[in-house]
Amino acid sequence: MTSPNQPQIAAVQSLVIEATKFLQAGAVQQAFDTTLRAKSLRTPVINLDLIRSACFINMGRLHEALESLREELRHFPSNLDAQRLLDQLGAEMGRPQATDSLQDPDFSQLLEVIRPYTMLSVDRLHSLFSHARRICLENIPGNFVECGVAAGGSSALLAYVIRRYSRAPRVLWCFDSFSGMPPAGEHDKHDGVPADLTGWGEGTCSAPRESLEAICAKLGVSEIIRPVEGFFESTLPARKDWVGTIALLHMDGDWYSSTASILENLYDRVVDRGIIQIDDYGHWEGCRKACNDFFAKRGLSPQLSQIDSTGTWFEKPDRRPVNPAIAPGLVEAFNQHDVSRFGIESQMSENERFQLFSLLACELQTAPGQRDIAFVEVGSYAGASFLQSYIALRSHGLPVAATSVEPAGQSQFYQVLRELGPDARHLKMNSDVAAPILAAEFKQQGRLADAIFIDGDHSYSGVKRDLELYFPLIRAGGLLIVHDYLPPLTPENSEYILFHHGGSEPGIRQACDEFFAAAPALSLRLPLLKPTDPTQTQAWLPIIPGVFSTVRAWRKL
């Protein structure tokens, strides 16, 4: 947001003086209308929301007066008159009535900290908390996104849940103008009253970005949030690929156009079993109409669950369709043996895990009388692909001799090794050191590997070296599989690819294309389990346009 110029500040100050005179004269409605004109100029000036709160008090709208005072103090924390009135009003109104939500001790403690930073009811906050916690505990993949942040209390709550409960990496994207509500439209009314006449129209619900940052710092979750400043119509189309896939979407856009923009840009990013909570469905007519129009256009009938008089939530009713070209039996086998079902964190997306599973379960051809299956993985990291490969290979009904070439490995990797027991071994060394050891062993055994999965050094030279060392170790008819094969950099995808790989372009595609242009191998076609799922590798990372999987495979001739 650009800084307001002095004439604009002077104009708002003049309106504050005018509203003060109206209020002193007992002309409350005129004072109120004048504050609304001042708010629409979107320029914070000291005492504007203090006068607005006084109008609300005279109208008997005490809760709204309280929120106006909080808005004043977010912009001008040293306004002692506003703080004294807030304390007095809060004491007169007393603590909010206890609800079942407050029986959750973790939530009730958190509420004490975030309460001054949010206008959401206790029940709506607890709904967010409960859904976010369940998503984390059930390991549903994807980031959290909040559209409409205001002072940042609900953002801090969601970030806290991620920090405390999430088993997988995820972040919270925070979209807001940080300058108050945009202009209302023709549909934006409450009980038939246009939004701007209710006292909560253009420029209201404002808080500086520093307010979000302050409460997140207080809870120690600053590194989890990703604030994006601006109106949804411009920020969401530009950032929708950056947010990755979404496990929880909190919609607090109020107006028809804002709500429609959220749904048009982000709904398709919400994962299967993802949660969408709508803050103003029961209050603002424009919000409700935008949702219902979107549902009708998509042919959706979500099961809306009411939270309180205004908030509602639903689980995304439609699922990403399964590829009809894939045999149902293979889909069922994968669903039963997907490592994510066992609480294993994977660096691969669902489509990629399926492709790895189907390659090793279906594309790998065993010979009559074959005694076991030899499998090598170069680069196991956390061990998820190693376990997924082992499970797929076991479907052949033969013993599996699995070798991981991994110089370090995360803690989960060692857990996988323990579970596989004598069927797996770990060569704790670099791939170039392990290759001659494996070559000597295979020569002694009079055999070669049935399949090798390369996911180690991603540099061009590293991949080229691994292909040259390990491809000769595969038997005729065996499989070589690689991960993170990405298209060439273009203006459309370069930022996303470089973000995935720490600012450097991975050399996998170039090395593979050069190597297999001359190597005796046949490239295999790998169907996607869910062709509309845009996730690549981990769900929290940005979506790379046009990429649905980074797994590639070749059969040695």
XYZ file of C-alpha atoms in Angstrom:
557
model
C 0.000 0.000 0.000
C 1.399 3.380 -0.957
C 1.645 6.044 1.705
C -1.190 8.591 1.607
C -0.290 12.125 0.574
C -0.716 15.118 2.828
C -3.886 16.450 1.120
C -5.559 13.072 1.685
C -4.531 13.031 5.352
C -5.813 16.583 5.723
C -9.137 15.609 4.143
C -9.632 12.765 6.609
C -8.608 14.942 9.553
C -11.169 17.497 8.469
C -13.874 14.821 8.399
C -12.869 13.636 11.901
C -13.265 17.193 13.209
C -16.639 17.463 11.468
C -17.816 14.127 12.922
C -16.682 15.186 16.399
C -18.772 18.367 16.168
C -21.821 16.396 15.037
C -21.386 13.983 17.940
C -21.002 16.804 20.475
C -24.200 18.318 19.124
C -26.046 15.025 19.561
C -26.347 14.414 15.817
C -25.179 10.802 16.059
C -26.331 9.664 12.615
C -24.616 12.570 10.878
C -21.448 11.933 12.903
C -21.616 8.249 11.964
C -22.115 8.984 8.264
C -19.166 11.355 8.344
C -16.892 8.692 9.846
C -17.956 6.306 7.085
C -16.970 8.862 4.451
C -13.621 9.221 6.196
C -13.082 5.447 6.369
C -13.748 5.110 2.640
C -10.641 7.242 1.980
C -8.557 4.355 3.417
C -6.190 6.650 5.315
C -5.702 5.961 9.035
C -5.903 9.137 11.119
C -5.838 9.258 14.891
C -9.259 9.303 16.618
C -11.229 8.345 13.488
C -12.173 4.927 14.856
C -12.500 6.347 18.370
C -15.254 8.689 17.135
C -16.758 5.823 15.140
C -16.867 3.688 18.283
C -18.611 6.490 20.170
C -21.275 6.503 17.464
C -21.718 2.754 17.829
C -22.087 3.172 21.625
C -24.798 5.775 21.136
C -26.576 3.375 18.783
C -26.409 0.569 21.365
C -24.067 -1.502 19.169
C -21.516 -2.216 21.868
C -19.754 -5.160 20.260
C -19.125 -3.104 17.117
C -17.873 -0.234 19.296
C -15.405 -2.626 20.873
C -14.104 -3.715 17.473
C -13.776 -0.104 16.315
C -11.633 0.688 19.345
C -9.407 -2.261 18.579
C -9.092 -0.997 15.022
C -8.050 2.429 16.353
C -5.379 0.882 18.575
C -3.959 -1.268 15.789
C -3.086 1.887 13.898
C -2.393 4.109 16.910
C -1.383 1.917 19.876
C -0.468 4.931 22.012
C -3.982 6.442 21.872
C -4.702 6.434 25.622
C -8.287 7.673 25.215
C -9.090 4.707 22.978
C -7.385 2.291 25.377
C -9.282 3.670 28.397
C -12.612 3.422 26.564
C -11.776 -0.101 25.415
C -10.966 -1.157 28.988
C -14.137 0.463 30.326
C -16.359 -1.045 27.646
C -14.764 -4.453 28.027
C -15.343 -4.389 31.790
C -18.979 -3.365 31.339
C -19.639 -6.065 28.768
C -17.840 -8.713 30.816
C -16.249 -11.890 29.536
C -17.991 -13.669 26.677
C -20.392 -16.405 27.724
C -18.637 -19.747 28.107
C -19.166 -22.189 25.248
C -18.187 -25.779 24.639
C -15.265 -24.423 22.619
C -13.604 -23.189 25.816
C -13.508 -26.720 27.212
C -10.559 -27.375 24.897
C -7.617 -26.285 27.083
C -5.142 -25.828 24.224
C -7.594 -23.619 22.365
C -8.701 -21.607 25.404
C -5.092 -20.699 26.247
C -4.453 -19.652 22.670
C -7.662 -17.615 22.606
C -6.442 -15.443 25.483
C -3.495 -14.346 23.337
C -5.192 -13.801 19.966
C -8.550 -12.385 21.121
C -7.543 -8.697 20.727
C -6.376 -9.397 17.166
C -9.545 -10.829 15.642
C -13.243 -10.057 15.135
C -14.174 -13.715 14.709
C -16.460 -15.286 17.297
C -15.108 -17.854 19.723
C -17.022 -20.595 17.934
C -15.642 -19.662 14.506
C -12.132 -19.525 15.918
C -12.566 -22.915 17.549
C -13.909 -24.326 14.283
C -10.745 -23.159 12.506
C -8.586 -24.542 15.305
C -10.311 -27.940 15.301
C -10.255 -28.400 11.532
C -6.637 -27.289 11.278
C -5.569 -29.625 14.066
C -7.405 -32.595 12.530
C -5.865 -31.924 9.112
C -2.403 -31.888 10.668
C -2.930 -35.011 12.759
C -4.455 -36.934 9.837
C -1.643 -35.684 7.619
C -3.895 -34.346 4.874
C -1.411 -32.711 2.467
C -1.355 -29.032 1.574
C -0.883 -25.520 2.897
C -3.376 -23.353 4.778
C -4.670 -20.189 3.102
C -6.511 -17.288 4.721
C -8.157 -14.679 2.511
C -9.008 -11.754 4.759
C -6.533 -11.359 7.596
C -7.426 -8.039 9.258
C -5.428 -7.805 12.507
C -4.015 -11.325 12.193
C -5.545 -13.203 15.123
C -6.969 -16.092 13.098
C -3.781 -16.229 11.025
C -1.710 -16.586 14.176
C -4.064 -19.310 15.385
C -3.640 -21.331 12.171
C 0.117 -20.852 12.130
C 0.265 -21.998 15.762
C -1.601 -25.191 14.866
C 0.844 -25.860 12.031
C 3.821 -25.384 14.335
C 2.413 -27.571 17.091
C 0.611 -30.354 15.243
C 1.705 -30.659 11.620
C 3.625 -33.813 10.763
C 4.547 -32.553 7.291
C 5.954 -29.194 6.150
C 3.242 -26.630 5.426
C 2.857 -22.855 5.550
C 0.044 -20.327 5.912
C -0.578 -17.866 3.080
C -2.167 -14.621 4.360
C -3.955 -12.523 1.717
C -5.220 -9.066 2.685
C -5.192 -5.466 1.495
C -3.909 -4.398 4.956
C -5.767 -1.146 4.268
C -9.347 -2.190 4.950
C -12.277 -3.436 2.901
C -12.479 -2.690 -0.842
C -15.536 -0.865 -2.236
C -18.762 -2.806 -1.779
C -20.913 -3.790 -4.768
C -24.628 -3.941 -5.480
C -25.035 -7.373 -3.879
C -23.235 -6.469 -0.671
C -25.968 -5.944 1.893
C -27.025 -7.133 5.332
C -30.770 -7.590 5.847
C -31.256 -5.502 2.717
C -29.130 -2.591 3.992
C -26.204 -1.666 1.700
C -22.867 -2.491 3.315
C -21.616 1.095 3.360
C -24.623 2.151 5.470
C -24.062 -0.502 8.140
C -20.819 1.008 9.397
C -18.706 -1.810 7.964
C -18.186 -0.749 4.374
C -15.183 0.419 2.396
C -12.017 1.000 4.422
C -13.251 -0.739 7.588
C -11.746 -3.855 9.191
C -8.332 -2.374 8.574
C -5.089 -3.171 10.331
C -1.507 -2.610 9.260
C 0.584 -5.588 8.247
C 2.639 -4.965 11.395
C -0.356 -6.155 13.450
C -0.228 -9.598 11.793
C 3.519 -9.723 12.240
C 3.305 -8.698 15.905
C 0.870 -11.417 17.007
C 2.713 -14.061 14.972
C 5.994 -13.030 16.568
C 4.339 -13.236 19.988
C 3.398 -16.866 19.292
C 6.725 -17.690 17.669
C 5.216 -18.562 14.277
C 6.588 -15.765 12.074
C 8.491 -18.166 9.823
C 5.269 -20.047 8.970
C 3.280 -17.127 7.501
C 3.490 -15.794 3.928
C 1.707 -12.384 3.814
C 0.522 -11.109 0.412
C -0.651 -7.500 0.267
C -3.329 -6.249 -2.144
C -6.904 -6.884 -3.259
C -7.824 -10.483 -4.078
C -8.732 -9.744 -7.690
C -5.098 -8.894 -8.419
C -3.136 -10.988 -5.896
C -4.897 -14.355 -6.189
C -4.460 -14.882 -9.958
C -0.783 -13.950 -9.627
C -0.089 -16.129 -6.580
C -2.399 -19.144 -6.927
C 0.413 -21.390 -8.175
C 2.729 -20.174 -5.414
C 0.360 -21.307 -2.658
C 0.735 -24.937 -3.724
C -2.168 -27.199 -2.872
C -4.545 -26.240 -0.060
C -5.694 -28.372 2.861
C -7.629 -25.588 4.615
C -9.059 -22.435 3.038
C -10.463 -19.715 5.310
C -12.607 -17.276 3.333
C -13.230 -13.934 5.036
C -13.747 -11.688 2.032
C -17.252 -10.360 2.921
C -18.175 -8.993 -0.514
C -19.536 -10.743 -3.593
C -16.572 -9.913 -5.830
C -13.993 -10.826 -3.176
C -15.665 -14.154 -2.384
C -16.087 -14.991 -6.067
C -12.412 -14.244 -6.690
C -11.347 -16.578 -3.872
C -13.428 -19.454 -5.202
C -12.516 -18.949 -8.860
C -8.797 -18.881 -8.131
C -8.347 -21.259 -5.204
C -11.165 -23.814 -5.074
C -9.455 -26.166 -7.529
C -6.305 -26.023 -5.420
C -8.118 -27.530 -2.405
C -7.189 -31.186 -1.913
C -9.578 -34.101 -1.493
C -10.972 -33.988 2.069
C -9.833 -30.349 2.329
C -11.855 -27.916 4.468
C -13.306 -24.550 3.421
C -14.624 -22.231 6.144
C -16.655 -19.169 5.137
C -16.776 -16.435 7.730
C -19.641 -14.294 6.419
C -22.028 -16.702 4.676
C -24.848 -15.957 7.113
C -24.249 -12.191 7.389
C -23.369 -10.608 4.064
C -25.786 -11.291 1.219
C -23.060 -10.780 -1.381
C -20.853 -13.445 0.173
C -23.718 -15.926 0.278
C -24.748 -15.198 -3.318
C -21.171 -15.552 -4.609
C -20.879 -18.967 -2.952
C -24.252 -20.164 -4.207
C -23.537 -18.890 -7.737
C -20.223 -20.759 -7.766
C -21.810 -23.965 -6.458
C -24.534 -23.777 -9.096
C -22.065 -23.144 -11.925
C -19.964 -26.150 -10.855
C -22.930 -28.394 -10.096
C -21.827 -28.734 -6.475
C -23.988 -29.490 -3.454
C -21.677 -29.089 -0.467
C -22.956 -30.129 2.950
C -22.765 -26.783 4.751
C -22.349 -26.980 8.525
C -23.390 -23.884 10.457
C -20.978 -22.642 13.126
C -22.919 -19.647 14.422
C -25.231 -17.032 12.946
C -22.757 -16.106 10.215
C -19.993 -18.702 9.853
C -20.200 -22.017 8.027
C -17.820 -24.698 6.781
C -17.814 -27.692 4.464
C -15.542 -30.457 3.292
C -14.796 -30.161 -0.412
C -17.561 -32.335 -1.922
C -15.951 -33.261 -5.233
C -12.896 -35.467 -5.587
C -10.173 -35.336 -8.191
C -11.199 -38.054 -10.659
C -9.173 -41.240 -11.011
C -7.825 -41.975 -14.488
C -10.416 -44.341 -16.079
C -7.679 -45.944 -18.200
C -6.099 -47.500 -15.100
C -7.345 -50.914 -14.035
C -9.491 -50.647 -10.877
C -7.553 -53.497 -9.288
C -4.287 -51.558 -9.601
C -5.891 -48.456 -8.102
C -7.170 -50.488 -5.169
C -3.808 -52.164 -4.656
C -2.061 -48.796 -4.566
C -4.631 -47.287 -2.211
C -4.040 -50.164 0.198
C -0.245 -49.908 -0.028
C 0.385 -46.163 -0.393
C 3.019 -45.320 2.215
C 1.153 -42.157 3.181
C -1.494 -44.432 4.756
C 1.140 -45.647 7.183
C 2.133 -42.178 8.392
C 5.251 -42.050 6.211
C 6.290 -38.608 4.964
C 7.135 -38.630 1.263
C 8.962 -36.236 -1.034
C 6.773 -37.546 -3.880
C 3.214 -36.569 -4.800
C 0.373 -39.093 -4.915
C 0.665 -39.308 -8.706
C 4.390 -39.974 -8.403
C 3.980 -42.577 -5.671
C 1.417 -44.343 -7.835
C 3.708 -44.300 -10.848
C 6.580 -45.742 -8.824
C 4.272 -48.420 -7.412
C 2.778 -49.375 -10.790
C 6.195 -49.451 -12.471
C 7.625 -51.915 -9.987
C 4.429 -53.935 -9.474
C 3.321 -54.150 -13.116
C 6.020 -53.018 -15.560
C 8.829 -55.046 -13.998
C 8.872 -58.441 -15.675
C 10.229 -61.335 -13.617
C 11.652 -64.494 -15.213
C 10.313 -68.024 -14.639
C 12.187 -69.583 -11.759
C 13.585 -66.262 -10.565
C 14.514 -66.611 -6.893
C 14.347 -62.998 -5.715
C 14.297 -59.381 -6.904
C 17.333 -57.105 -6.600
C 16.493 -53.431 -6.198
C 18.833 -50.459 -5.701
C 17.878 -46.923 -4.729
C 20.421 -44.137 -5.131
C 19.401 -41.347 -2.733
C 16.783 -42.388 -0.167
C 16.643 -39.242 2.022
C 13.658 -39.998 4.311
C 13.054 -43.525 3.011
C 9.481 -43.169 1.710
C 10.286 -44.127 -1.893
C 12.494 -46.981 -0.650
C 9.578 -48.413 1.338
C 7.086 -47.765 -1.487
C 9.375 -49.599 -3.919
C 9.834 -52.536 -1.554
C 6.062 -52.902 -1.066
C 5.466 -52.839 -4.835
C 8.184 -55.431 -5.483
C 6.761 -57.763 -2.834
C 3.559 -57.988 -4.914
C 5.455 -60.354 -7.261
C 5.523 -62.948 -4.495
C 9.309 -63.159 -4.466
C 11.831 -62.206 -1.787
C 13.270 -58.710 -2.249
C 16.916 -57.774 -1.733
C 16.765 -53.977 -1.455
C 19.862 -51.774 -1.232
C 19.847 -48.072 -0.381
C 22.841 -45.955 -1.364
C 22.458 -42.988 0.970
C 25.360 -41.086 2.580
C 23.208 -39.680 5.404
C 19.426 -40.078 5.583
C 16.723 -38.595 7.802
C 15.437 -40.265 10.973
C 12.432 -41.729 9.141
C 14.811 -43.510 6.755
C 16.360 -45.437 9.634
C 12.881 -46.299 10.888
C 12.116 -47.773 7.444
C 15.352 -49.780 7.514
C 14.430 -51.231 10.900
C 10.984 -52.238 9.665
C 12.352 -53.948 6.552
C 14.924 -55.826 8.585
C 17.159 -58.300 6.702
C 15.418 -57.580 3.375
C 17.135 -54.171 3.197
C 20.639 -52.904 3.631
C 22.195 -49.458 3.730
C 25.375 -48.478 1.947
C 26.209 -45.298 3.835
C 28.384 -43.741 1.163
C 28.291 -41.632 -1.976
C 26.956 -43.210 -5.139
C 30.310 -43.235 -6.955
C 31.858 -45.189 -4.074
C 28.974 -47.672 -3.880
C 28.763 -48.439 -7.616
C 31.957 -50.535 -7.916
C 31.043 -52.410 -4.723
C 27.663 -53.339 -6.193
C 29.226 -54.208 -9.552
C 31.627 -56.659 -7.862
C 28.799 -58.229 -5.841
C 26.561 -58.671 -8.865
C 29.445 -60.215 -10.821
C 30.104 -62.655 -8.022
C 26.416 -63.581 -7.872
C 26.188 -63.912 -11.655
C 23.303 -61.473 -11.885
C 22.353 -57.804 -12.247
C 19.765 -55.534 -10.618
C 16.120 -55.845 -11.656
C 15.411 -52.153 -11.034
C 17.344 -49.065 -9.984
C 15.779 -45.789 -8.819
C 18.067 -42.745 -9.054
C 17.131 -39.766 -6.862
C 20.471 -38.566 -5.521
C 22.691 -35.743 -6.757
C 20.466 -33.498 -8.923
C 23.260 -31.639 -10.706
C 23.900 -32.372 -14.376
C 27.326 -33.849 -13.667
C 26.014 -35.869 -10.725
C 23.117 -37.381 -12.671
C 25.332 -38.069 -15.696
C 27.826 -39.876 -13.459
C 25.096 -41.957 -11.770
C 23.586 -42.973 -15.124
C 26.980 -44.033 -16.449
C 27.751 -46.022 -13.279
C 24.380 -47.639 -12.578
C 22.758 -48.294 -15.949
C 25.303 -51.083 -16.673
C 24.229 -52.717 -13.391
C 20.658 -53.319 -14.678
C 19.743 -56.588 -16.388
C 18.126 -56.682 -19.815
C 14.409 -55.958 -19.342
C 15.083 -54.238 -16.025
C 13.966 -50.719 -15.133
C 15.806 -47.473 -14.512
C 13.689 -44.804 -12.815
C 14.481 -41.176 -12.016
C 12.750 -38.473 -9.986
C 12.609 -34.672 -10.440
C 12.769 -34.763 -14.247
C 11.504 -31.274 -15.141
C 10.960 -29.406 -18.411
C 13.337 -26.699 -19.675
C 13.102 -23.305 -17.985
C 10.615 -20.873 -19.558
C 9.343 -17.445 -18.476
C 6.209 -19.221 -17.183
C 7.864 -21.895 -15.059
C 11.363 -20.719 -14.189
C 10.571 -19.072 -10.830
C 8.696 -22.142 -9.625
C 11.326 -24.664 -10.719
C 14.160 -22.626 -9.227
C 12.239 -22.273 -5.948
C 11.835 -26.060 -5.787
C 15.574 -26.536 -6.232
C 17.165 -23.793 -4.173
C 17.757 -21.365 -7.051
C 19.581 -23.801 -9.353
C 18.126 -25.621 -12.329
C 18.306 -29.400 -11.759
C 20.352 -31.230 -14.389
C 18.251 -34.393 -14.497
C 16.401 -33.744 -17.759
C 19.510 -32.727 -19.688
C 21.587 -35.637 -18.387
C 18.819 -38.190 -19.052
C 18.021 -36.867 -22.532
C 21.675 -37.016 -23.545
C 22.300 -40.436 -22.019
C 19.204 -42.189 -23.363
C 19.648 -40.745 -26.836
C 22.353 -43.422 -27.259
C 21.678 -45.982 -24.503
C 19.794 -49.201 -25.390
C 16.579 -48.391 -23.539
C 12.893 -47.818 -24.190
C 11.123 -44.869 -22.556
C 7.970 -46.019 -20.733
C 4.636 -44.219 -20.695
C 3.527 -43.508 -17.128
C -0.201 -42.811 -16.644
C -1.288 -40.387 -13.924
C -3.545 -41.712 -11.180
C -5.374 -38.358 -10.958
C -4.791 -36.330 -14.142
C -6.215 -33.113 -12.652
C -4.026 -33.148 -9.526
C -1.453 -30.369 -10.096
C 0.829 -31.368 -7.206
C 4.482 -32.047 -7.904
C 6.599 -33.645 -5.183
C 5.532 -32.136 -1.815
C 2.126 -30.484 -1.568
C 3.390 -27.402 0.286
C 5.706 -26.363 -2.571
C 4.544 -24.114 -5.435
C 2.762 -25.707 -8.373
C 4.890 -25.776 -11.529
C 2.588 -24.923 -14.456
C 2.078 -27.836 -16.823
C 3.880 -30.423 -14.667
C 1.859 -33.251 -13.097
C 4.679 -35.684 -12.310
C 8.477 -35.637 -12.337
C 8.972 -39.431 -12.509
C 10.474 -40.923 -15.698
C 11.401 -44.539 -16.467
C 13.193 -46.606 -19.115
C 13.334 -50.341 -19.793
C 16.795 -51.660 -20.660
C 16.843 -53.513 -23.979
